[in-house]
Short mmCIF file of C-alpha atoms in Angstrom, two decimals:
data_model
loop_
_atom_site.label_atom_id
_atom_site.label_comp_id
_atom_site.label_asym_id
_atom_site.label_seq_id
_atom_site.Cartn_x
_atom_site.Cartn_y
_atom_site.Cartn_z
CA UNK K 988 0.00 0.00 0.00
CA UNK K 989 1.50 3.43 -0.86
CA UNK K 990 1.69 5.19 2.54
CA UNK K 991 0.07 8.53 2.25
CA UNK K 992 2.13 11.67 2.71
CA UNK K 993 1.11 14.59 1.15
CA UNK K 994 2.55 18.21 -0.27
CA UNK K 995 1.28 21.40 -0.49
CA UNK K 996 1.78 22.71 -3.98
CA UNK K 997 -0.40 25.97 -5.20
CA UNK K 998 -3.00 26.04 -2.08
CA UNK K 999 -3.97 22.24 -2.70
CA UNK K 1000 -2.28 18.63 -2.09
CA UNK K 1001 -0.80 15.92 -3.98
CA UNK K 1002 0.54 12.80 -3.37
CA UNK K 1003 4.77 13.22 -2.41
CA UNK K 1004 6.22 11.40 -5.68
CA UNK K 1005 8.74 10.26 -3.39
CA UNK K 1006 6.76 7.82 -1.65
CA UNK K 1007 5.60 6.50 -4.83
CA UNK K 1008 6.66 3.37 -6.70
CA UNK K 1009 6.89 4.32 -9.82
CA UNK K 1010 9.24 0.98 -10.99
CA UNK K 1011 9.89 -2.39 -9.64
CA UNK K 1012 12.01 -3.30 -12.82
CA UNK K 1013 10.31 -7.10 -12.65
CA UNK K 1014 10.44 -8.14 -16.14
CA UNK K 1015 6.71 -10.09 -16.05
CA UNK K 1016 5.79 -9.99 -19.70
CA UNK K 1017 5.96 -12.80 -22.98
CA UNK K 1018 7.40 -12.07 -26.31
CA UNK K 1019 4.13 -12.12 -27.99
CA UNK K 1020 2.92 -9.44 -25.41
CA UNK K 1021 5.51 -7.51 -25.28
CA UNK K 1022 5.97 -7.49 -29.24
CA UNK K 1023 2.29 -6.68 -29.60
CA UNK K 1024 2.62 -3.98 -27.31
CA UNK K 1025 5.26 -2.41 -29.11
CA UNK K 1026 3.71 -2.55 -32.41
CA UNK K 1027 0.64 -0.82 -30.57
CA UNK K 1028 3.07 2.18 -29.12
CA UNK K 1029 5.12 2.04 -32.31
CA UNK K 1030 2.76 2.49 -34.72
CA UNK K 1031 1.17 6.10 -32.81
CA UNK K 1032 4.31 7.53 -32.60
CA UNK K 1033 5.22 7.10 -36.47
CA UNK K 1034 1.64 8.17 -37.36
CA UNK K 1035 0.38 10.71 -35.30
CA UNK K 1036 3.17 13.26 -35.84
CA UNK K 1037 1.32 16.56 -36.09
CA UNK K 1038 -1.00 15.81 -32.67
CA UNK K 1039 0.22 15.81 -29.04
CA UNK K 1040 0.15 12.61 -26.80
CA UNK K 1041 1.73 10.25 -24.34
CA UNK K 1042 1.64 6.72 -25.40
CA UNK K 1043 3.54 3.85 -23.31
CA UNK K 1044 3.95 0.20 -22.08
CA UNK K 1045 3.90 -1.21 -18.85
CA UNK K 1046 4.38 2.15 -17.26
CA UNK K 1047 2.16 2.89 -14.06
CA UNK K 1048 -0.50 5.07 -13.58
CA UNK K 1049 -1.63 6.20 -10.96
CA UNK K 1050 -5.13 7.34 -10.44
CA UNK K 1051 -6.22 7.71 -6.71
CA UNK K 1052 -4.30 8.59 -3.40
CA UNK K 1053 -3.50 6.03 -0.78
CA UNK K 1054 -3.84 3.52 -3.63
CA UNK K 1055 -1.35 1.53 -5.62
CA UNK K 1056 -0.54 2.13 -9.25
CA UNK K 1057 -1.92 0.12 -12.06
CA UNK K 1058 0.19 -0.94 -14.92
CA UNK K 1059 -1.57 -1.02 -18.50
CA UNK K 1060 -0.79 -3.12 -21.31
CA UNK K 1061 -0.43 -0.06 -23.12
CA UNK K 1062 -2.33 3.50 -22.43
CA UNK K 1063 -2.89 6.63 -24.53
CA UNK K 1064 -3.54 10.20 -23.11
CA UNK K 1065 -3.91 13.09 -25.86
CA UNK K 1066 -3.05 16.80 -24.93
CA UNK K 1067 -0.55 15.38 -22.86
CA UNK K 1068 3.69 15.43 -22.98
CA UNK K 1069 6.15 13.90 -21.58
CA UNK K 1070 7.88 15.61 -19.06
CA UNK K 1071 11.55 17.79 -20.07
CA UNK K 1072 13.30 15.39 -17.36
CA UNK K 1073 11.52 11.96 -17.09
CA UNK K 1074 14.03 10.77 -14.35
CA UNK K 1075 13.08 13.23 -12.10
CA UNK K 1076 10.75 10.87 -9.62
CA UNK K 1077 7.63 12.42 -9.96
CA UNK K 1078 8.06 12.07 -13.81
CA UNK K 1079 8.82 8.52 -13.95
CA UNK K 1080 5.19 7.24 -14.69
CA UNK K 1081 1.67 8.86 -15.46
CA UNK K 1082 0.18 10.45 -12.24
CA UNK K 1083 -3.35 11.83 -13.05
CA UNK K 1084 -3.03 14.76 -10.52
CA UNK K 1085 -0.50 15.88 -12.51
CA UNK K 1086 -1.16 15.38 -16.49
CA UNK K 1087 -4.86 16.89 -15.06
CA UNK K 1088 -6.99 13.84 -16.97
CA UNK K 1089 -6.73 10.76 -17.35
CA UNK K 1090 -5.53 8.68 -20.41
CA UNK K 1091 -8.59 7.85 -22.86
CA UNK K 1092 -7.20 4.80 -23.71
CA UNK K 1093 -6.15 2.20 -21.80
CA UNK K 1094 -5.60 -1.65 -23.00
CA UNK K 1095 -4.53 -5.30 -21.24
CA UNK K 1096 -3.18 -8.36 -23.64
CA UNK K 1097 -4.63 -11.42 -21.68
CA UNK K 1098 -2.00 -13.65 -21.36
CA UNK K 1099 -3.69 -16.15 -18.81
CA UNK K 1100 -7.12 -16.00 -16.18
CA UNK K 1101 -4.58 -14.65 -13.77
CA UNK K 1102 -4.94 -10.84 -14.41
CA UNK K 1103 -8.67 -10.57 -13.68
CA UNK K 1104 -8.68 -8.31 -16.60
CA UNK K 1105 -12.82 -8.37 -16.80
CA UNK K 1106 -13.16 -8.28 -13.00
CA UNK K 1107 -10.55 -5.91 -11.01
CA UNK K 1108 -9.30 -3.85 -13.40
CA UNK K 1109 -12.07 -3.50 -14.91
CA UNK K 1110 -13.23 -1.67 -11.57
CA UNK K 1111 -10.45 0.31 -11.41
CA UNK K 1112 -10.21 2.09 -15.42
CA UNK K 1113 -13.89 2.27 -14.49
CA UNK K 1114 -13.50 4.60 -11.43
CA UNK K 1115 -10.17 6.00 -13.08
CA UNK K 1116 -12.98 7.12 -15.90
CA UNK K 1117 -10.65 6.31 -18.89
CA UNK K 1118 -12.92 6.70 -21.83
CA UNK K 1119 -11.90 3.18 -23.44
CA UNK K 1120 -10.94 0.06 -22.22
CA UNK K 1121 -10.16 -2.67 -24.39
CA UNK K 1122 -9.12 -6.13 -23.67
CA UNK K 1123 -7.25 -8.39 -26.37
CA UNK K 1124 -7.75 -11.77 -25.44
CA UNK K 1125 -5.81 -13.32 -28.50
CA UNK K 1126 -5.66 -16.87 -26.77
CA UNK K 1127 -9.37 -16.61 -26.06
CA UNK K 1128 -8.83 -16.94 -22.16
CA UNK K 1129 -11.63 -15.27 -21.10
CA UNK K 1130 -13.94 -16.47 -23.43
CA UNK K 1131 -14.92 -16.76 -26.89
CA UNK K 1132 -14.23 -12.84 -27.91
CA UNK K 1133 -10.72 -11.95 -28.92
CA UNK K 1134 -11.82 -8.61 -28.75
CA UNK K 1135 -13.82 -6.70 -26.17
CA UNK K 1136 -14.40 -2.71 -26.58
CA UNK K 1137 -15.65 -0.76 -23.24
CA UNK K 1138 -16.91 2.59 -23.94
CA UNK K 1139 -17.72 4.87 -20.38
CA UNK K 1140 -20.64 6.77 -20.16
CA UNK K 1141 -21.44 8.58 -17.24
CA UNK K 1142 -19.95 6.93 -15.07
CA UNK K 1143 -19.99 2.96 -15.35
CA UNK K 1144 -18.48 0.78 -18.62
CA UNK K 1145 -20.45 -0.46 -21.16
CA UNK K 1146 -19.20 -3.26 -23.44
CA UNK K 1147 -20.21 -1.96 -27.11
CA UNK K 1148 -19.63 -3.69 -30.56
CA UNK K 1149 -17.98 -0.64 -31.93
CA UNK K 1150 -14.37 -0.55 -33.16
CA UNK K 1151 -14.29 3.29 -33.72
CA UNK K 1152 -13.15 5.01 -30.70
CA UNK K 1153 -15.07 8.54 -31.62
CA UNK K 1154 -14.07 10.35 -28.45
CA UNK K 1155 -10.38 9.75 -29.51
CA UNK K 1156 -10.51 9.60 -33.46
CA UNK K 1157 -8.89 6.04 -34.17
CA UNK K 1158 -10.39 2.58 -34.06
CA UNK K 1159 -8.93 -0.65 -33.39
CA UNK K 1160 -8.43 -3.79 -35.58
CA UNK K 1161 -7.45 -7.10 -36.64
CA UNK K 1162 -5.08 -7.49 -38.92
CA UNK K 1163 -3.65 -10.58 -40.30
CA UNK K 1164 0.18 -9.66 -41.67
CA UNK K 1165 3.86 -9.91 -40.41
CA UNK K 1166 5.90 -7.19 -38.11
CA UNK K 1167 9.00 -8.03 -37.33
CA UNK K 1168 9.71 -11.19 -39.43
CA UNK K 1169 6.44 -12.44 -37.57
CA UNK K 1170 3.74 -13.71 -39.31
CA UNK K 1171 0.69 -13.20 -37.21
CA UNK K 1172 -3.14 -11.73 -36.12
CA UNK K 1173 -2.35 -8.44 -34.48
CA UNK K 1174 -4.32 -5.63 -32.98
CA UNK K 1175 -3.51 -2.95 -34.84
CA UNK K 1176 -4.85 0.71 -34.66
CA UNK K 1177 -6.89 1.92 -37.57
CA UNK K 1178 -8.61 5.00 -39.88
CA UNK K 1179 -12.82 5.16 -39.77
CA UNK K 1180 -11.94 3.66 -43.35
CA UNK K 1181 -10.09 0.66 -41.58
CA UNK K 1182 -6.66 1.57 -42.65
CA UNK K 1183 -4.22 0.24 -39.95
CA UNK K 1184 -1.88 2.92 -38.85
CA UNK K 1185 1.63 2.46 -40.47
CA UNK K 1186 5.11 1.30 -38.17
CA UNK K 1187 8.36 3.18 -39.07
CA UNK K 1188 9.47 -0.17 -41.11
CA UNK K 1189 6.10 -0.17 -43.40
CA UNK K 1190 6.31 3.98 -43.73
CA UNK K 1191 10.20 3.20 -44.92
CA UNK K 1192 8.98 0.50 -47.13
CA UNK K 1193 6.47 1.99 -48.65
CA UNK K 1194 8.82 4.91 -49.77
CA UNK K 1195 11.29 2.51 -50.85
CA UNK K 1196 8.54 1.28 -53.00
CA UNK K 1197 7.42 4.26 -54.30
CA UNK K 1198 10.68 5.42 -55.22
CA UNK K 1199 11.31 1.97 -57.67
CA UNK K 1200 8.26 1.97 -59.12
CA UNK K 1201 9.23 6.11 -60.08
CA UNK K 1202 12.28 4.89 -60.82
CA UNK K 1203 10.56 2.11 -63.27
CA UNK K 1204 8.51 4.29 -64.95
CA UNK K 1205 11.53 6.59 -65.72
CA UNK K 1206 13.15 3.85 -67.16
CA UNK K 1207 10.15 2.96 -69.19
CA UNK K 1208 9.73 6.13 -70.56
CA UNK K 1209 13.20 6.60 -71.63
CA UNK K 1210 12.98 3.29 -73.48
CA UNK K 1211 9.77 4.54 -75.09
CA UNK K 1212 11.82 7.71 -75.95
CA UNK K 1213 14.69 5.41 -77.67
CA UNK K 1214 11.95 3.62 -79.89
CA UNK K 1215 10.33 6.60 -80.94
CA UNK K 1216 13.57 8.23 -81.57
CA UNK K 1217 14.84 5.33 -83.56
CA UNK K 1218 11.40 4.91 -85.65
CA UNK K 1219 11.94 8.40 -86.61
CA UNK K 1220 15.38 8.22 -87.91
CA UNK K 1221 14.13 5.11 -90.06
CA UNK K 1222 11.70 7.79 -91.52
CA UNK K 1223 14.36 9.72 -92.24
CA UNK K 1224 13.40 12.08 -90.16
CA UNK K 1225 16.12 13.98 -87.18
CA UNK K 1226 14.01 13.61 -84.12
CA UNK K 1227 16.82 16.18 -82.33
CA UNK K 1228 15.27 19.05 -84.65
CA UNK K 1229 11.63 18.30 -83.98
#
C-alpha cells in the first residue's frame, strides 16, 4: 500500500512522488505481449506526428491517493507530454493529478485468467474514468471474444460492438500480416476507413517502393523515348530538330 504523505503545492495537495513506486524493474511480460505492445506504441508515434500525446507500455498510472498504481498493457492520453526530465521521480510514470486527466485509452493483452482483466481492473479504469478500455484476449482466455471494446458513459463501462473510438478519433483492428519477421493476427490501430496505422518499417517500405516503381517508370519512358527516336530516324526524319 503506498503510505500517504502529502505536499502542499499551489494552495492544494498531492501525493509526495517520493513515496511513490513508480518501478519495480520485474520483467513479467511474454514475447508475444511484449511485441504486440510495441507494435501498438510504435505504430502512434510514427503516425500521429502533427497531434500531441503520451503513449507507453507497462508504465504505471496512478489514479487515486493512498492507492497503488496500475500498470496497462499499453495506455494513450492526448493533450498530454512527456515531461523535459523523465528521471526526475515524480516524472517517472503517469500520475493523473499531474497530467490533469486521465488517459482515454487504456488496453490489457490477456495472457492467462490470472490478471482478472474483466473483473478488477475492470473496476479500477472504471473509477479512473478512462474513456476506453479494451481487452485483447488473442488466446481466447476469457472467453470466446478476442476482442472486447468498453466505452464509459457517465460513469460505469459499457461493453459496445464498436471498433471506432469517436471520443479519440482512431479505431482498433485485426489485422492478419507480419511485423518483425512475424507472421501473425495483431491488434492494430486503424482509420474510420479501416486503414491500420503504419510502423516506421512499413512507412520506410512503402517509400522505398514508391521510389522503384518512379524509378521504373523513368526507365520505361526513356525506353519509349529510344523507340520513338529510332522509328523516326528510319523515316528519315532527325528527331533532335523536332
Amino acid at each position: 500500500m503506498v503510505q500517504e504523505v502529502l505536499i502542499n503545492n499551489d494552495d492544494y495537495y498531492v501525493p509526495d512522488a517520493n513515496q511513490l513506486v513508480t518501478e519495480d524493474d520485474t520483467p513479467v511480460d511474454n514475447f508475444a505481449s511484449e511485441k504486440q505492445q510495441r507494435l501498438l506504441v510504435g505504430s502512434l508515434y510514427s503516425s500521429l506526428q502533427s497531434q500531441t500525446f503520451l503513449a507507453a507500455a507497462n508504465v504505471g498510472v496512478y489514479h487515486t491517493d493512498g492507492q497503488p498504481a496500475i500498470v496497462p498493457d499499453v495506455f494513450l492520453s492526448f493533450d498530454v507530454q512527456m515531461p523535459e526530465n523523465w528521471w526526475e521521480k515524480q516524472n517517472r510514470c503517469y500520475m493523473v493529478w499531474r497530467f490533469g486527466k486521465p488517459p482515454e485509452v487504456v488496453l490489457e493483452i490477456v495472457s492467462n485468467k490470472e490478471g482478472d482483466e474483466l473483473g478488477k481492473k475492470l473496476k479500477i479504469y472504471e473509477h479512473m474514468r478512462a474513456s476506453y478500455y479494451i481487452v485483447y484476449d488473442p488466446n481466447q482466455q476469457l472467453g470466446e471474444k478476442v476482442l472486447r471494446v468498453y466505452e464509459l458513459r457517465g460513469t460505469r463501462y459499457f461493453e459496445t460492438s464498436e471498433i471506432w473510438l469517436e471520443q479519440v478519433g482512431l479505431g482498433v483492428t485485426l489485422w492478419e500480416g507480419k511485423f518483425e519477421d512475424r507472421q501473425d493476427t495483431w491488434l492494430r490501430w486503424c482509420y474510420q476507413d479501416g486503414t491500420v496505422l503504419l510502423t516506421g518499417d512499413e512507412r520506410a517500405s512503402q517509400s522505398e517502393q514508391r521510389a522503384s516503381q518512379s524509378e521504373q517508370r523513368a526507365s520505361q519512358a526513356e525506353q519509349r523515348a529510344k523507340i520513338l527516336a529510332e522509328r523516326l530516324r528510319a523515316m528519315g526524319v532527325d528527331p533532335d530538330t523536332l
